Coordinates of C-alpha atoms in Angstrom, one line a residue:
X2 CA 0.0 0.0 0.0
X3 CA 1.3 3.6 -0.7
X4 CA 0.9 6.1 1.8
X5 CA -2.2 7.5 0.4
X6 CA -3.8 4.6 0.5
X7 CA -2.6 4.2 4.4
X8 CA -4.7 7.9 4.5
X9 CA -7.7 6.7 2.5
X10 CA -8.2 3.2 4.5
X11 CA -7.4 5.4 7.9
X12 CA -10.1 7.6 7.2
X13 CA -12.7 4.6 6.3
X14 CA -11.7 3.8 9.8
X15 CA -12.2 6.4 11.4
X16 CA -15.6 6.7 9.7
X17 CA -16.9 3.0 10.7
X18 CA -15.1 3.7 14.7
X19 CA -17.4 7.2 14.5
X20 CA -20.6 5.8 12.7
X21 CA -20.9 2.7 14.9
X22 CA -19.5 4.4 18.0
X23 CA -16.6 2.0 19.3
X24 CA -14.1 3.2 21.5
X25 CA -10.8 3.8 20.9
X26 CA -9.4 1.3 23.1
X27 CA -11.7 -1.8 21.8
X28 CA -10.6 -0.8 18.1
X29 CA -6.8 -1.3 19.0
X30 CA -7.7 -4.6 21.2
X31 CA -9.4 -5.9 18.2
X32 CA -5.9 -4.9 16.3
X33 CA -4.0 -6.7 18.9
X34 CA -2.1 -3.0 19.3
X35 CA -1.7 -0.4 21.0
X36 CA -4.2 2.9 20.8
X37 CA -1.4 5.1 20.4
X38 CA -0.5 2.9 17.3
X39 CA -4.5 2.5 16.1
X40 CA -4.5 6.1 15.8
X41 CA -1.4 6.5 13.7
X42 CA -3.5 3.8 11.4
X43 CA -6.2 5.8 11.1
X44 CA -3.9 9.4 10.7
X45 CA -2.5 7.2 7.5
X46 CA 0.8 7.0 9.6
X47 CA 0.8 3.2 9.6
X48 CA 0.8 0.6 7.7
X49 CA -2.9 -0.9 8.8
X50 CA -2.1 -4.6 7.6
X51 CA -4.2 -6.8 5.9
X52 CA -4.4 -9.1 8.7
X53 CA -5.6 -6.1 11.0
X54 CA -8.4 -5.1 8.6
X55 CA -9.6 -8.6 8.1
X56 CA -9.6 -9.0 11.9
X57 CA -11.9 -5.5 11.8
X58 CA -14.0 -6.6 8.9
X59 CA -14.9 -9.7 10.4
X60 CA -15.9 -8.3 14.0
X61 CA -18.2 -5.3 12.5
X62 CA -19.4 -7.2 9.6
X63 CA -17.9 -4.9 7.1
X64 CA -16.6 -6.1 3.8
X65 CA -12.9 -6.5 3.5
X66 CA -13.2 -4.4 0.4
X67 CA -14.5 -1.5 1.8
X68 CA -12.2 -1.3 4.2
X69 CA -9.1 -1.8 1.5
X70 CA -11.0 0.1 -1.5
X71 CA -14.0 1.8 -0.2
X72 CA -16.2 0.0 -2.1
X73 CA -19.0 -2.7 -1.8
X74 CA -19.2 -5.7 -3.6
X75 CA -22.0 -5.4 -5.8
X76 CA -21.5 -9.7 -7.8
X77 CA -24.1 -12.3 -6.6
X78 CA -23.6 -15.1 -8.9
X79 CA -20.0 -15.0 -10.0
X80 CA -17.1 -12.5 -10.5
X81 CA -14.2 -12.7 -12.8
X82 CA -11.1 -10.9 -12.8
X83 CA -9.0 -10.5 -15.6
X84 CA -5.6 -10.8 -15.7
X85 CA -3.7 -6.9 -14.8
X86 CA -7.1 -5.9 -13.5
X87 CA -7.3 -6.6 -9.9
X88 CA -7.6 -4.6 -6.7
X89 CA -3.8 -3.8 -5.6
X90 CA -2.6 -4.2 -2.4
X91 CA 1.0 -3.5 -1.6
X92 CA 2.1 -3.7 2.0
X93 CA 5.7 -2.7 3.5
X94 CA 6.7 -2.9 0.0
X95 CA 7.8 -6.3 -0.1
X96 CA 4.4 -8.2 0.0
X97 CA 2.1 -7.5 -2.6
X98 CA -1.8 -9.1 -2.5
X99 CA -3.9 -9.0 -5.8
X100 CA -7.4 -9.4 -5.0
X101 CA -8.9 -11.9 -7.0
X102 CA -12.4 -12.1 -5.7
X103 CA -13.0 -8.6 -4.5
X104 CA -16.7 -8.0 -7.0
X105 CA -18.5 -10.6 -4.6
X106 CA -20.4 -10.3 -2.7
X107 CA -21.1 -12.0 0.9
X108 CA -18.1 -14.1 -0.2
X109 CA -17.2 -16.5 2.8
X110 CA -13.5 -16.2 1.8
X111 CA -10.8 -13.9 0.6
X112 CA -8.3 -14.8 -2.5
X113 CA -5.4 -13.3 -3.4
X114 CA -2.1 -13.7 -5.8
X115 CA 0.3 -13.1 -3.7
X116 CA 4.2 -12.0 -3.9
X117 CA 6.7 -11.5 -1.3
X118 CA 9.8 -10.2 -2.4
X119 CA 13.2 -11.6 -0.7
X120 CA 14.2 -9.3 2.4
X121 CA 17.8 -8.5 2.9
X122 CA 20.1 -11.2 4.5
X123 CA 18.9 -12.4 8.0
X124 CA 15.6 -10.0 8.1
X125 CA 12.8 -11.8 8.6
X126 CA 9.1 -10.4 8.2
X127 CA 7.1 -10.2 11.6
X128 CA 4.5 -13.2 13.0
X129 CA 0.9 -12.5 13.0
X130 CA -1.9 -13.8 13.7
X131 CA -6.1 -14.1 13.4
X132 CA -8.9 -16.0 13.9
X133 CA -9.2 -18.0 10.8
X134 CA -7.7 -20.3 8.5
X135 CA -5.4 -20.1 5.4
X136 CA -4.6 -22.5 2.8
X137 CA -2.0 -21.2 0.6
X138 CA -0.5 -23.2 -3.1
X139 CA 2.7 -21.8 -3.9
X140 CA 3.1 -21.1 -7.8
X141 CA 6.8 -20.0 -8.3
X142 CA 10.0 -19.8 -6.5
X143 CA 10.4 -21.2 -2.6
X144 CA 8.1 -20.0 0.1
X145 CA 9.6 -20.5 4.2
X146 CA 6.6 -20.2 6.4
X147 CA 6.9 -19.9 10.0
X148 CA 4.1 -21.5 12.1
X149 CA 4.6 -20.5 16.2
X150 CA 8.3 -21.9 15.9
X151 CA 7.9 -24.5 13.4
X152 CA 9.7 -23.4 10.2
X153 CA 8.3 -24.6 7.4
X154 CA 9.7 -24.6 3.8
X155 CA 7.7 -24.7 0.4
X156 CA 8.1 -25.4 -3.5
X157 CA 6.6 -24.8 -6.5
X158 CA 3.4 -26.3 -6.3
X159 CA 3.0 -27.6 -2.6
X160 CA 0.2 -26.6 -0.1
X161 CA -0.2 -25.6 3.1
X162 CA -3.6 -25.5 5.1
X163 CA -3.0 -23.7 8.7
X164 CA -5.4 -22.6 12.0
X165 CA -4.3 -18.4 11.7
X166 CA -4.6 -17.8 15.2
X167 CA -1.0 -19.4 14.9
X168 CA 1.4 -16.3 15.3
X169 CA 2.9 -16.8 11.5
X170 CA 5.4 -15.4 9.0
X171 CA 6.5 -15.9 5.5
X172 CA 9.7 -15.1 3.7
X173 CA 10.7 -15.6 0.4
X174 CA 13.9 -17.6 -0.2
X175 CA 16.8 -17.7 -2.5
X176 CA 17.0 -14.0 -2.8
X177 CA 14.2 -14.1 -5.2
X178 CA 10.5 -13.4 -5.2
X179 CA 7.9 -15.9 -4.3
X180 CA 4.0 -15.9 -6.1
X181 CA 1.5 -17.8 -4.0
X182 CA -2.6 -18.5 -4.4
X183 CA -3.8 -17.6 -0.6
X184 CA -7.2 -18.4 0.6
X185 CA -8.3 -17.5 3.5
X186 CA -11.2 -17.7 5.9

């Protein structure tokens, strides 16, 4: 995500917080964060995650989309994306989500093409976690996912299925980019 979308997702936030009258402090529990760091989310300051917003989209019965795009879903039967025209979401400039289902509506899951882009030597990305699960098929290069303390690597081509309340990472390995289908629910 670039900064102005940090400031455009922010203010959607701040909106749904002010419309449906939740407290400061129960927005940042729900965040798993502090409220000193939920308000720099919703000033744009902060990178709001896609784990975070998923985590606030389930609990107020928001679509994800709205929160990420500001718009509804409008698709009942089926929705196609074609390929260069999905929703864009780029997050600490190394992970990059393509929303692949983002048209339909009262969807009971979230897809995206995913690609994580290697992080210098010895970085790793930081675990989170959500209620949920996550079944993710990797399509190119090798994927090293890291389940509580169980490192886990991945090929072209091999699956994983995980619980997301699981504090969990992933890093691209090799030095080159990774491209993954993730599901989750």
């Amino acid at each position: 995500m670039k900064q102005s979308d940090f400031k455009q997702i922010g203010e959607r936030l701040r909106g749904l917080r002010e419309v449906l009258d939740i407290p400061l402090v129960q927005m940042a529990e729900v965040c798993e964060t502090s409220v000193e760091h939920y308000l720099k989310i919703e000033n744009g300051e902060s990178d709001p995650s896609v784990y975070r917003l998923n985590k606030i989209s389930k609990r107020y019965g928001i679509a994800l989309d709205v929160l990420l795009f500001g718009s509804e879903p409008r698709m009942q039967s089926y929705y196609v994306t074609r390929n260069g025209q999905s929703q864009v979401i780029e997050r600490q400039g190394d992970y990059t989500f393509h929303a692949l289902a983002s048209g339909f509506k009262n969807r009971m899951m979230d897809v995206f093409f995913t690609t994580i882009d290697p992080l210098p030597q010895g970085e790793r990305h930081r675990k989170n976690s959500k209620v949920g699960q996550e079944v993710i098929l990797v399509l190119e290069g090798r994927l090293e996912i890291v389940i509580d303390e169980k490192v886990i690597e991945l090929e072209a081509e091999d699956t994983i299925y995980f619980d997301t309340s699981h504090p969990h990472c992933m890093n691209a390995l090799d030095g080159k980019p990774v491209r993954f289908l993730c599901v989750i629910v």
